[in-house]
Amino acid sequence: MEHYDSALAYPVQSPGVLGNQPDIVMDSLAVHGLGLVNPKKVFNFYNELHSYLASCGIDGVKVDVQNIIETLGAGLGGRVSLTRSYQQALEASIARNFTDNGCISCMCHNTDGLYSAKQTAIVRASDDFYPRDPASHTIHIASVAYNSLFLGEFMQPDWDMFHVSKETFYFFYKSKKYEFTCN
């Protein structure tokens, strides 16, 4: 990762996020840090990764935890600038390497990320689905429906997975239904 001028970065969460949804993972990242590619070299990082995947026959990617970028802007021009740099680099690499704009954006519901997305059409409309926690199923479906009303005005919401029986799940992507079973 040296040639990307990567460095450890330490997320800084807003008081509103800390007050509403404390998160042990974010607490750990704030202490231990995470690797951040220099924003001036992030296109090279994405392009090398995506060109390799495309050469292996992969036709798209799911890019997760995109909202972490907004917590890392200190010393890099702020969250808006950093998010915009990363989003533009991601979309340029997707356009170059995946002919059908093969990208699902996940955990990207931060304002700067949504405003910076120009070509990414598929956005995950939900948080994680927990099939073994029946109490979470109703709120999961409700949050996907509400998020889809908003996101559907400018992106194609992806409704993620649904647990339809003890072992069977459906996954919807680009209006196609995929079924898989768990052991």
Short mmCIF file of N, CA and C in Angstrom, two decimals:
data_model
loop_
_atom_site.label_atom_id
_atom_site.label_comp_id
_atom_site.label_asym_id
_atom_site.label_seq_id
_atom_site.Cartn_x
_atom_site.Cartn_y
_atom_site.Cartn_z
N MET A 1 0.81 -1.20 0.00
CA MET A 1 0.00 0.00 0.00
C MET A 1 0.86 1.27 0.00
N GLU A 2 2.17 1.11 0.07
CA GLU A 2 3.04 2.29 0.12
C GLU A 2 2.87 3.21 -1.06
N HIS A 3 2.72 2.66 -2.26
CA HIS A 3 2.65 3.52 -3.44
C HIS A 3 1.35 4.32 -3.53
N TYR A 4 0.42 4.10 -2.60
CA TYR A 4 -0.80 4.91 -2.53
C TYR A 4 -0.68 5.98 -1.44
N ASP A 5 0.48 6.09 -0.82
CA ASP A 5 0.69 7.02 0.30
C ASP A 5 -0.39 6.85 1.37
N SER A 6 -0.67 5.60 1.71
CA SER A 6 -1.67 5.30 2.72
C SER A 6 -1.13 5.65 4.11
N ALA A 7 -2.04 6.00 4.98
CA ALA A 7 -1.68 6.33 6.36
C ALA A 7 -2.83 5.93 7.27
N LEU A 8 -2.51 5.76 8.54
CA LEU A 8 -3.57 5.50 9.50
C LEU A 8 -4.36 6.78 9.72
N ALA A 9 -5.67 6.65 9.74
CA ALA A 9 -6.56 7.77 10.03
C ALA A 9 -7.47 7.35 11.17
N TYR A 10 -7.91 8.33 11.92
CA TYR A 10 -8.71 8.07 13.11
C TYR A 10 -10.05 8.78 12.98
N PRO A 11 -11.15 8.01 12.86
CA PRO A 11 -12.46 8.62 12.68
C PRO A 11 -12.85 9.53 13.85
N VAL A 12 -13.51 10.62 13.51
CA VAL A 12 -14.07 11.54 14.50
C VAL A 12 -15.57 11.61 14.23
N GLN A 13 -16.35 11.07 15.17
CA GLN A 13 -17.80 11.04 14.99
C GLN A 13 -18.43 12.31 15.55
N SER A 14 -19.55 12.68 14.96
CA SER A 14 -20.26 13.87 15.45
C SER A 14 -20.95 13.53 16.78
N PRO A 15 -21.18 14.54 17.60
CA PRO A 15 -21.89 14.30 18.86
C PRO A 15 -23.28 13.70 18.63
N GLY A 16 -23.95 14.08 17.53
CA GLY A 16 -25.28 13.53 17.24
C GLY A 16 -25.23 12.04 17.00
N VAL A 17 -24.25 11.59 16.23
CA VAL A 17 -24.10 10.15 15.98
C VAL A 17 -23.76 9.42 17.27
N LEU A 18 -22.83 9.96 18.03
CA LEU A 18 -22.45 9.33 19.29
C LEU A 18 -23.63 9.22 20.25
N GLY A 19 -24.48 10.24 20.26
CA GLY A 19 -25.63 10.25 21.16
C GLY A 19 -26.75 9.32 20.73
N ASN A 20 -26.86 9.07 19.43
CA ASN A 20 -27.96 8.25 18.93
C ASN A 20 -27.59 6.81 18.66
N GLN A 21 -26.38 6.56 18.25
CA GLN A 21 -26.01 5.20 17.92
C GLN A 21 -24.54 4.94 18.22
N PRO A 22 -24.21 4.80 19.50
CA PRO A 22 -22.83 4.44 19.81
C PRO A 22 -22.51 3.08 19.19
N ASP A 23 -21.28 2.90 18.76
CA ASP A 23 -20.92 1.71 17.99
C ASP A 23 -19.54 1.24 18.42
N ILE A 24 -19.46 0.00 18.84
CA ILE A 24 -18.19 -0.54 19.32
C ILE A 24 -17.13 -0.60 18.22
N VAL A 25 -17.56 -0.83 16.98
CA VAL A 25 -16.60 -0.86 15.87
C VAL A 25 -16.00 0.53 15.66
N MET A 26 -16.84 1.56 15.65
CA MET A 26 -16.33 2.92 15.49
C MET A 26 -15.43 3.30 16.66
N ASP A 27 -15.79 2.87 17.86
CA ASP A 27 -14.94 3.15 19.03
C ASP A 27 -13.57 2.53 18.83
N SER A 28 -13.53 1.31 18.32
CA SER A 28 -12.26 0.63 18.07
C SER A 28 -11.44 1.34 17.00
N LEU A 29 -12.11 1.77 15.91
CA LEU A 29 -11.40 2.49 14.84
C LEU A 29 -10.86 3.82 15.32
N ALA A 30 -11.59 4.48 16.21
CA ALA A 30 -11.13 5.76 16.75
C ALA A 30 -9.86 5.60 17.57
N VAL A 31 -9.69 4.43 18.17
CA VAL A 31 -8.50 4.15 18.98
C VAL A 31 -7.37 3.59 18.12
N HIS A 32 -7.67 2.62 17.27
CA HIS A 32 -6.64 1.90 16.52
C HIS A 32 -6.42 2.45 15.11
N GLY A 33 -7.37 3.20 14.59
CA GLY A 33 -7.25 3.77 13.25
C GLY A 33 -7.60 2.78 12.16
N LEU A 34 -7.61 3.30 10.93
CA LEU A 34 -7.80 2.46 9.76
C LEU A 34 -6.98 3.05 8.62
N GLY A 35 -6.64 2.20 7.68
CA GLY A 35 -5.83 2.65 6.55
C GLY A 35 -6.62 3.52 5.61
N LEU A 36 -6.04 4.67 5.23
CA LEU A 36 -6.69 5.59 4.32
C LEU A 36 -5.74 5.89 3.17
N VAL A 37 -6.20 5.61 1.96
CA VAL A 37 -5.41 5.90 0.76
C VAL A 37 -5.43 7.42 0.55
N ASN A 38 -4.29 7.96 0.20
CA ASN A 38 -4.19 9.39 -0.10
C ASN A 38 -5.24 9.74 -1.16
N PRO A 39 -6.06 10.77 -0.93
CA PRO A 39 -7.11 11.10 -1.89
C PRO A 39 -6.60 11.42 -3.28
N LYS A 40 -5.36 11.86 -3.41
CA LYS A 40 -4.79 12.13 -4.73
C LYS A 40 -4.42 10.86 -5.48
N LYS A 41 -4.38 9.73 -4.76
CA LYS A 41 -4.01 8.47 -5.38
C LYS A 41 -5.12 7.42 -5.30
N VAL A 42 -6.29 7.84 -4.83
CA VAL A 42 -7.36 6.86 -4.64
C VAL A 42 -7.88 6.32 -5.97
N PHE A 43 -7.87 7.11 -7.05
CA PHE A 43 -8.28 6.56 -8.35
C PHE A 43 -7.36 5.41 -8.74
N ASN A 44 -6.06 5.55 -8.56
CA ASN A 44 -5.12 4.48 -8.89
C ASN A 44 -5.44 3.22 -8.09
N PHE A 45 -5.75 3.39 -6.82
CA PHE A 45 -6.10 2.25 -5.97
C PHE A 45 -7.34 1.54 -6.52
N TYR A 46 -8.43 2.31 -6.72
CA TYR A 46 -9.65 1.70 -7.23
C TYR A 46 -9.43 1.08 -8.61
N ASN A 47 -8.76 1.78 -9.49
CA ASN A 47 -8.57 1.30 -10.85
C ASN A 47 -7.76 0.00 -10.88
N GLU A 48 -6.70 -0.09 -10.09
CA GLU A 48 -5.92 -1.32 -10.04
C GLU A 48 -6.76 -2.48 -9.51
N LEU A 49 -7.51 -2.23 -8.47
CA LEU A 49 -8.37 -3.27 -7.90
C LEU A 49 -9.46 -3.68 -8.89
N HIS A 50 -10.15 -2.71 -9.44
CA HIS A 50 -11.27 -3.02 -10.34
C HIS A 50 -10.82 -3.63 -11.66
N SER A 51 -9.69 -3.19 -12.20
CA SER A 51 -9.21 -3.79 -13.45
C SER A 51 -8.82 -5.25 -13.22
N TYR A 52 -8.25 -5.53 -12.06
CA TYR A 52 -7.92 -6.92 -11.73
C TYR A 52 -9.20 -7.75 -11.65
N LEU A 53 -10.19 -7.25 -10.91
CA LEU A 53 -11.45 -7.99 -10.77
C LEU A 53 -12.12 -8.20 -12.13
N ALA A 54 -12.14 -7.17 -12.96
CA ALA A 54 -12.75 -7.28 -14.30
C ALA A 54 -12.01 -8.31 -15.15
N SER A 55 -10.68 -8.37 -15.02
CA SER A 55 -9.90 -9.34 -15.78
C SER A 55 -10.20 -10.77 -15.35
N CYS A 56 -10.74 -10.94 -14.15
CA CYS A 56 -11.13 -12.26 -13.63
C CYS A 56 -12.58 -12.60 -13.95
N GLY A 57 -13.27 -11.71 -14.69
CA GLY A 57 -14.65 -11.98 -15.06
C GLY A 57 -15.69 -11.38 -14.13
N ILE A 58 -15.27 -10.64 -13.13
CA ILE A 58 -16.21 -9.99 -12.22
C ILE A 58 -16.85 -8.82 -12.96
N ASP A 59 -18.17 -8.64 -12.84
CA ASP A 59 -18.83 -7.58 -13.60
C ASP A 59 -19.36 -6.44 -12.74
N GLY A 60 -18.99 -6.42 -11.46
CA GLY A 60 -19.40 -5.32 -10.60
C GLY A 60 -18.92 -5.53 -9.18
N VAL A 61 -19.08 -4.51 -8.37
CA VAL A 61 -18.64 -4.56 -6.98
C VAL A 61 -19.69 -3.96 -6.05
N LYS A 62 -19.65 -4.39 -4.82
CA LYS A 62 -20.42 -3.78 -3.75
C LYS A 62 -19.40 -3.02 -2.91
N VAL A 63 -19.58 -1.72 -2.79
CA VAL A 63 -18.64 -0.89 -2.04
C VAL A 63 -19.32 -0.53 -0.72
N ASP A 64 -18.81 -1.09 0.36
CA ASP A 64 -19.45 -0.98 1.66
C ASP A 64 -18.76 0.06 2.53
N VAL A 65 -19.44 0.48 3.56
CA VAL A 65 -18.95 1.38 4.60
C VAL A 65 -18.42 2.70 4.02
N GLN A 66 -19.10 3.20 2.99
CA GLN A 66 -18.67 4.44 2.36
C GLN A 66 -18.81 5.64 3.29
N ASN A 67 -19.72 5.57 4.23
CA ASN A 67 -19.94 6.71 5.12
C ASN A 67 -18.79 6.96 6.09
N ILE A 68 -17.86 6.02 6.21
CA ILE A 68 -16.71 6.23 7.11
C ILE A 68 -15.86 7.40 6.64
N ILE A 69 -15.85 7.67 5.34
CA ILE A 69 -15.04 8.74 4.77
C ILE A 69 -15.35 10.08 5.42
N GLU A 70 -16.63 10.33 5.71
CA GLU A 70 -16.99 11.63 6.27
C GLU A 70 -16.41 11.85 7.66
N THR A 71 -15.95 10.81 8.32
CA THR A 71 -15.36 10.96 9.65
C THR A 71 -13.85 11.15 9.59
N LEU A 72 -13.27 11.16 8.39
CA LEU A 72 -11.81 11.17 8.23
C LEU A 72 -11.26 12.42 7.56
N GLY A 73 -12.06 13.46 7.41
CA GLY A 73 -11.67 14.63 6.63
C GLY A 73 -10.66 15.57 7.29
N ALA A 74 -10.43 15.45 8.58
CA ALA A 74 -9.51 16.37 9.26
C ALA A 74 -8.12 16.29 8.64
N GLY A 75 -7.59 17.45 8.26
CA GLY A 75 -6.26 17.52 7.66
C GLY A 75 -6.22 17.17 6.19
N LEU A 76 -7.39 16.83 5.62
CA LEU A 76 -7.45 16.45 4.20
C LEU A 76 -8.46 17.31 3.43
N GLY A 77 -8.71 18.50 3.91
CA GLY A 77 -9.63 19.40 3.23
C GLY A 77 -11.05 19.32 3.72
N GLY A 78 -11.32 18.51 4.72
CA GLY A 78 -12.67 18.37 5.27
C GLY A 78 -13.43 17.23 4.65
N ARG A 79 -14.56 16.91 5.28
CA ARG A 79 -15.34 15.74 4.86
C ARG A 79 -15.93 15.88 3.48
N VAL A 80 -16.36 17.08 3.09
CA VAL A 80 -16.97 17.27 1.77
C VAL A 80 -15.93 17.01 0.68
N SER A 81 -14.78 17.61 0.82
CA SER A 81 -13.72 17.45 -0.18
C SER A 81 -13.25 16.00 -0.26
N LEU A 82 -13.04 15.39 0.89
CA LEU A 82 -12.56 14.00 0.90
C LEU A 82 -13.60 13.06 0.30
N THR A 83 -14.85 13.23 0.69
CA THR A 83 -15.92 12.38 0.14
C THR A 83 -16.02 12.55 -1.36
N ARG A 84 -15.99 13.79 -1.82
CA ARG A 84 -16.08 14.05 -3.26
C ARG A 84 -14.91 13.41 -4.01
N SER A 85 -13.70 13.53 -3.48
CA SER A 85 -12.53 12.91 -4.13
C SER A 85 -12.69 11.40 -4.25
N TYR A 86 -13.10 10.77 -3.16
CA TYR A 86 -13.27 9.32 -3.17
C TYR A 86 -14.40 8.90 -4.11
N GLN A 87 -15.53 9.61 -4.07
CA GLN A 87 -16.67 9.25 -4.91
C GLN A 87 -16.35 9.42 -6.39
N GLN A 88 -15.69 10.51 -6.75
CA GLN A 88 -15.33 10.73 -8.15
C GLN A 88 -14.36 9.66 -8.64
N ALA A 89 -13.39 9.31 -7.81
CA ALA A 89 -12.43 8.27 -8.18
C ALA A 89 -13.13 6.91 -8.33
N LEU A 90 -14.03 6.61 -7.40
CA LEU A 90 -14.76 5.34 -7.46
C LEU A 90 -15.58 5.27 -8.75
N GLU A 91 -16.33 6.31 -9.04
CA GLU A 91 -17.18 6.29 -10.22
C GLU A 91 -16.38 6.26 -11.52
N ALA A 92 -15.25 6.93 -11.56
CA ALA A 92 -14.40 6.89 -12.76
C ALA A 92 -13.85 5.48 -12.97
N SER A 93 -13.46 4.82 -11.89
CA SER A 93 -12.94 3.45 -12.00
C SER A 93 -14.05 2.47 -12.40
N ILE A 94 -15.22 2.63 -11.81
CA ILE A 94 -16.36 1.76 -12.16
C ILE A 94 -16.67 1.92 -13.65
N ALA A 95 -16.74 3.17 -14.12
CA ALA A 95 -17.06 3.42 -15.54
C ALA A 95 -16.01 2.81 -16.46
N ARG A 96 -14.77 2.84 -16.06
CA ARG A 96 -13.69 2.31 -16.89
C ARG A 96 -13.68 0.78 -16.90
N ASN A 97 -14.01 0.16 -15.78
CA ASN A 97 -13.80 -1.29 -15.64
C ASN A 97 -15.05 -2.15 -15.72
N PHE A 98 -16.22 -1.58 -15.49
CA PHE A 98 -17.45 -2.37 -15.49
C PHE A 98 -18.46 -1.69 -16.43
N THR A 99 -18.66 -2.27 -17.59
CA THR A 99 -19.43 -1.61 -18.66
C THR A 99 -20.87 -1.32 -18.29
N ASP A 100 -21.46 -2.09 -17.38
CA ASP A 100 -22.85 -1.87 -17.00
C ASP A 100 -22.99 -1.06 -15.72
N ASN A 101 -21.97 -0.25 -15.39
CA ASN A 101 -22.00 0.56 -14.16
C ASN A 101 -22.23 -0.34 -12.95
N GLY A 102 -21.52 -1.46 -12.90
CA GLY A 102 -21.73 -2.47 -11.88
C GLY A 102 -21.23 -2.08 -10.51
N CYS A 103 -22.06 -1.34 -9.78
CA CYS A 103 -21.68 -0.93 -8.43
C CYS A 103 -22.93 -0.82 -7.57
N ILE A 104 -22.87 -1.45 -6.41
CA ILE A 104 -23.88 -1.22 -5.38
C ILE A 104 -23.18 -0.42 -4.29
N SER A 105 -23.72 0.73 -3.96
CA SER A 105 -23.18 1.56 -2.88
C SER A 105 -23.88 1.18 -1.58
N CYS A 106 -23.09 0.86 -0.58
CA CYS A 106 -23.64 0.45 0.71
C CYS A 106 -23.13 1.35 1.83
N MET A 107 -23.96 1.52 2.81
CA MET A 107 -23.64 2.39 3.94
C MET A 107 -23.12 3.73 3.42
N CYS A 108 -23.90 4.31 2.56
CA CYS A 108 -23.52 5.54 1.86
C CYS A 108 -24.54 6.64 2.07
N HIS A 109 -25.31 6.57 3.13
CA HIS A 109 -26.41 7.50 3.33
C HIS A 109 -25.99 8.82 3.97
N ASN A 110 -24.71 9.10 4.00
CA ASN A 110 -24.30 10.41 4.48
C ASN A 110 -24.57 11.44 3.38
N THR A 111 -24.93 12.63 3.78
CA THR A 111 -25.34 13.66 2.83
C THR A 111 -24.29 13.92 1.76
N ASP A 112 -23.03 14.05 2.16
CA ASP A 112 -21.98 14.34 1.19
C ASP A 112 -21.81 13.22 0.18
N GLY A 113 -21.97 11.98 0.63
CA GLY A 113 -21.87 10.86 -0.29
C GLY A 113 -23.00 10.85 -1.31
N LEU A 114 -24.21 11.09 -0.85
CA LEU A 114 -25.35 11.11 -1.77
C LEU A 114 -25.25 12.25 -2.76
N TYR A 115 -24.81 13.42 -2.30
CA TYR A 115 -24.68 14.57 -3.21
C TYR A 115 -23.51 14.39 -4.18
N SER A 116 -22.50 13.63 -3.81
CA SER A 116 -21.33 13.46 -4.66
C SER A 116 -21.51 12.38 -5.72
N ALA A 117 -22.43 11.46 -5.49
CA ALA A 117 -22.66 10.37 -6.45
C ALA A 117 -23.33 10.93 -7.70
N LYS A 118 -22.69 10.74 -8.83
CA LYS A 118 -23.23 11.22 -10.11
C LYS A 118 -23.60 10.09 -11.05
N GLN A 119 -22.89 8.98 -10.97
CA GLN A 119 -23.13 7.87 -11.90
C GLN A 119 -23.59 6.60 -11.21
N THR A 120 -23.26 6.43 -9.94
CA THR A 120 -23.65 5.22 -9.23
C THR A 120 -25.16 5.20 -9.09
N ALA A 121 -25.77 4.19 -9.64
CA ALA A 121 -27.23 4.15 -9.70
C ALA A 121 -27.85 3.27 -8.61
N ILE A 122 -27.16 2.25 -8.18
CA ILE A 122 -27.73 1.31 -7.22
C ILE A 122 -27.22 1.67 -5.83
N VAL A 123 -28.15 1.83 -4.90
CA VAL A 123 -27.79 2.16 -3.53
C VAL A 123 -28.54 1.22 -2.60
N ARG A 124 -27.83 0.70 -1.63
CA ARG A 124 -28.48 -0.18 -0.67
C ARG A 124 -29.36 0.67 0.23
N ALA A 125 -30.60 0.28 0.37
CA ALA A 125 -31.58 1.10 1.08
C ALA A 125 -31.74 0.72 2.54
N SER A 126 -30.89 -0.18 3.04
CA SER A 126 -31.11 -0.66 4.40
C SER A 126 -29.80 -0.84 5.15
N ASP A 127 -29.97 -1.08 6.41
CA ASP A 127 -28.88 -1.54 7.25
C ASP A 127 -28.82 -3.06 7.09
N ASP A 128 -27.96 -3.71 7.82
CA ASP A 128 -27.83 -5.16 7.71
C ASP A 128 -29.13 -5.86 8.09
N PHE A 129 -29.35 -7.00 7.46
CA PHE A 129 -30.50 -7.86 7.76
C PHE A 129 -30.02 -8.96 8.70
N TYR A 130 -30.73 -9.17 9.79
CA TYR A 130 -30.35 -10.17 10.78
C TYR A 130 -31.39 -11.28 10.79
N PRO A 131 -31.18 -12.33 10.00
CA PRO A 131 -32.20 -13.38 9.85
C PRO A 131 -32.51 -14.12 11.14
N ARG A 132 -31.57 -14.19 12.05
CA ARG A 132 -31.80 -14.94 13.29
C ARG A 132 -32.40 -14.07 14.40
N ASP A 133 -32.71 -12.81 14.09
CA ASP A 133 -33.32 -11.91 15.06
C ASP A 133 -34.68 -11.47 14.55
N PRO A 134 -35.72 -12.27 14.82
CA PRO A 134 -37.05 -11.97 14.31
C PRO A 134 -37.56 -10.57 14.69
N ALA A 135 -37.12 -10.05 15.83
CA ALA A 135 -37.57 -8.72 16.25
C ALA A 135 -37.08 -7.63 15.30
N SER A 136 -36.05 -7.92 14.53
CA SER A 136 -35.50 -6.91 13.62
C SER A 136 -36.15 -6.93 12.24
N HIS A 137 -36.92 -7.95 11.91
CA HIS A 137 -37.44 -8.11 10.55
C HIS A 137 -38.40 -6.98 10.16
N THR A 138 -39.35 -6.65 11.02
CA THR A 138 -40.33 -5.63 10.68
C THR A 138 -39.67 -4.27 10.49
N ILE A 139 -38.79 -3.90 11.40
CA ILE A 139 -38.12 -2.60 11.28
C ILE A 139 -37.21 -2.57 10.06
N HIS A 140 -36.63 -3.70 9.72
CA HIS A 140 -35.78 -3.77 8.52
C HIS A 140 -36.61 -3.45 7.27
N ILE A 141 -37.74 -4.13 7.12
CA ILE A 141 -38.58 -3.90 5.95
C ILE A 141 -39.13 -2.47 5.95
N ALA A 142 -39.54 -1.97 7.10
CA ALA A 142 -40.05 -0.60 7.17
C ALA A 142 -38.97 0.42 6.80
N SER A 143 -37.76 0.23 7.32
CA SER A 143 -36.69 1.20 7.01
C SER A 143 -36.32 1.15 5.53
N VAL A 144 -36.33 -0.02 4.94
CA VAL A 144 -36.05 -0.13 3.51
C VAL A 144 -37.12 0.60 2.71
N ALA A 145 -38.38 0.43 3.10
CA ALA A 145 -39.47 1.10 2.39
C ALA A 145 -39.35 2.62 2.51
N TYR A 146 -39.12 3.12 3.71
CA TYR A 146 -38.99 4.57 3.90
C TYR A 146 -37.78 5.12 3.17
N ASN A 147 -36.65 4.45 3.29
CA ASN A 147 -35.44 4.91 2.60
C ASN A 147 -35.63 4.88 1.08
N SER A 148 -36.37 3.89 0.59
CA SER A 148 -36.59 3.78 -0.85
C SER A 148 -37.43 4.94 -1.38
N LEU A 149 -38.37 5.43 -0.57
CA LEU A 149 -39.16 6.59 -1.00
C LEU A 149 -38.26 7.79 -1.26
N PHE A 150 -37.32 8.02 -0.37
CA PHE A 150 -36.39 9.14 -0.53
C PHE A 150 -35.35 8.85 -1.61
N LEU A 151 -34.64 7.75 -1.47
CA LEU A 151 -33.54 7.43 -2.39
C LEU A 151 -34.02 7.18 -3.80
N GLY A 152 -35.24 6.66 -3.94
CA GLY A 152 -35.77 6.32 -5.25
C GLY A 152 -35.97 7.51 -6.16
N GLU A 153 -35.89 8.71 -5.64
CA GLU A 153 -36.02 9.92 -6.46
C GLU A 153 -34.78 10.17 -7.30
N PHE A 154 -33.63 9.61 -6.89
CA PHE A 154 -32.41 9.87 -7.65
C PHE A 154 -31.48 8.68 -7.77
N MET A 155 -31.83 7.55 -7.19
CA MET A 155 -31.04 6.32 -7.31
C MET A 155 -32.00 5.14 -7.33
N GLN A 156 -31.47 3.97 -7.69
CA GLN A 156 -32.25 2.74 -7.68
C GLN A 156 -31.99 2.02 -6.36
N PRO A 157 -32.97 2.02 -5.44
CA PRO A 157 -32.74 1.34 -4.16
C PRO A 157 -32.65 -0.17 -4.34
N ASP A 158 -31.74 -0.78 -3.61
CA ASP A 158 -31.57 -2.22 -3.57
C ASP A 158 -32.16 -2.69 -2.25
N TRP A 159 -33.15 -3.54 -2.32
CA TRP A 159 -33.84 -3.97 -1.11
C TRP A 159 -33.12 -5.04 -0.33
N ASP A 160 -31.92 -5.38 -0.70
CA ASP A 160 -31.10 -6.29 0.08
C ASP A 160 -31.70 -7.68 0.16
N MET A 161 -31.64 -8.32 1.32
CA MET A 161 -32.07 -9.71 1.47
C MET A 161 -33.35 -9.81 2.28
N PHE A 162 -34.07 -10.87 2.01
CA PHE A 162 -35.23 -11.19 2.81
C PHE A 162 -35.18 -12.65 3.19
N HIS A 163 -35.50 -12.94 4.42
CA HIS A 163 -35.53 -14.28 4.97
C HIS A 163 -36.94 -14.81 4.74
N VAL A 164 -37.09 -15.77 3.84
CA VAL A 164 -38.43 -16.23 3.48
C VAL A 164 -38.79 -17.59 4.08
N SER A 165 -37.80 -18.30 4.56
CA SER A 165 -38.07 -19.53 5.29
C SER A 165 -36.87 -19.75 6.22
N LYS A 166 -36.87 -20.87 6.90
CA LYS A 166 -35.80 -21.11 7.86
C LYS A 166 -34.42 -21.09 7.21
N GLU A 167 -34.31 -21.59 5.98
CA GLU A 167 -33.01 -21.68 5.32
C GLU A 167 -32.88 -20.85 4.05
N THR A 168 -33.96 -20.27 3.56
CA THR A 168 -33.92 -19.64 2.24
C THR A 168 -33.95 -18.12 2.35
N PHE A 169 -33.12 -17.50 1.53
CA PHE A 169 -33.07 -16.05 1.44
C PHE A 169 -33.24 -15.66 -0.01
N TYR A 170 -33.79 -14.50 -0.24
CA TYR A 170 -33.80 -13.92 -1.57
C TYR A 170 -32.96 -12.66 -1.52
N PHE A 171 -32.18 -12.48 -2.56
CA PHE A 171 -31.36 -11.28 -2.70
C PHE A 171 -31.75 -10.63 -4.01
N PHE A 172 -32.07 -9.36 -3.97
CA PHE A 172 -32.48 -8.63 -5.16
C PHE A 172 -31.37 -7.69 -5.59
N TYR A 173 -30.99 -7.78 -6.84
CA TYR A 173 -29.96 -6.90 -7.39
C TYR A 173 -30.31 -6.58 -8.83
N LYS A 174 -30.37 -5.30 -9.14
CA LYS A 174 -30.71 -4.85 -10.49
C LYS A 174 -31.97 -5.54 -11.00
N SER A 175 -32.97 -5.56 -10.15
CA SER A 175 -34.29 -6.11 -10.48
C SER A 175 -34.27 -7.60 -10.78
N LYS A 176 -33.21 -8.29 -10.43
CA LYS A 176 -33.16 -9.74 -10.58
C LYS A 176 -33.22 -10.36 -9.19
N LYS A 177 -33.90 -11.48 -9.07
CA LYS A 177 -34.01 -12.17 -7.80
C LYS A 177 -33.07 -13.36 -7.79
N TYR A 178 -32.26 -13.45 -6.74
CA TYR A 178 -31.36 -14.56 -6.55
C TYR A 178 -31.76 -15.27 -5.27
N GLU A 179 -31.80 -16.58 -5.32
CA GLU A 179 -32.17 -17.36 -4.14
C GLU A 179 -30.96 -18.14 -3.68
N PHE A 180 -30.77 -18.20 -2.36
CA PHE A 180 -29.73 -19.06 -1.84
C PHE A 180 -30.18 -19.64 -0.52
N THR A 181 -29.59 -20.77 -0.17
CA THR A 181 -29.95 -21.43 1.08
C THR A 181 -28.73 -21.51 1.98
N CYS A 182 -29.01 -21.53 3.26
CA CYS A 182 -27.95 -21.63 4.27
C CYS A 182 -28.03 -22.98 4.94
N ASN A 183 -26.90 -23.48 5.31
CA ASN A 183 -26.86 -24.77 6.03
C ASN A 183 -26.93 -24.54 7.51
#
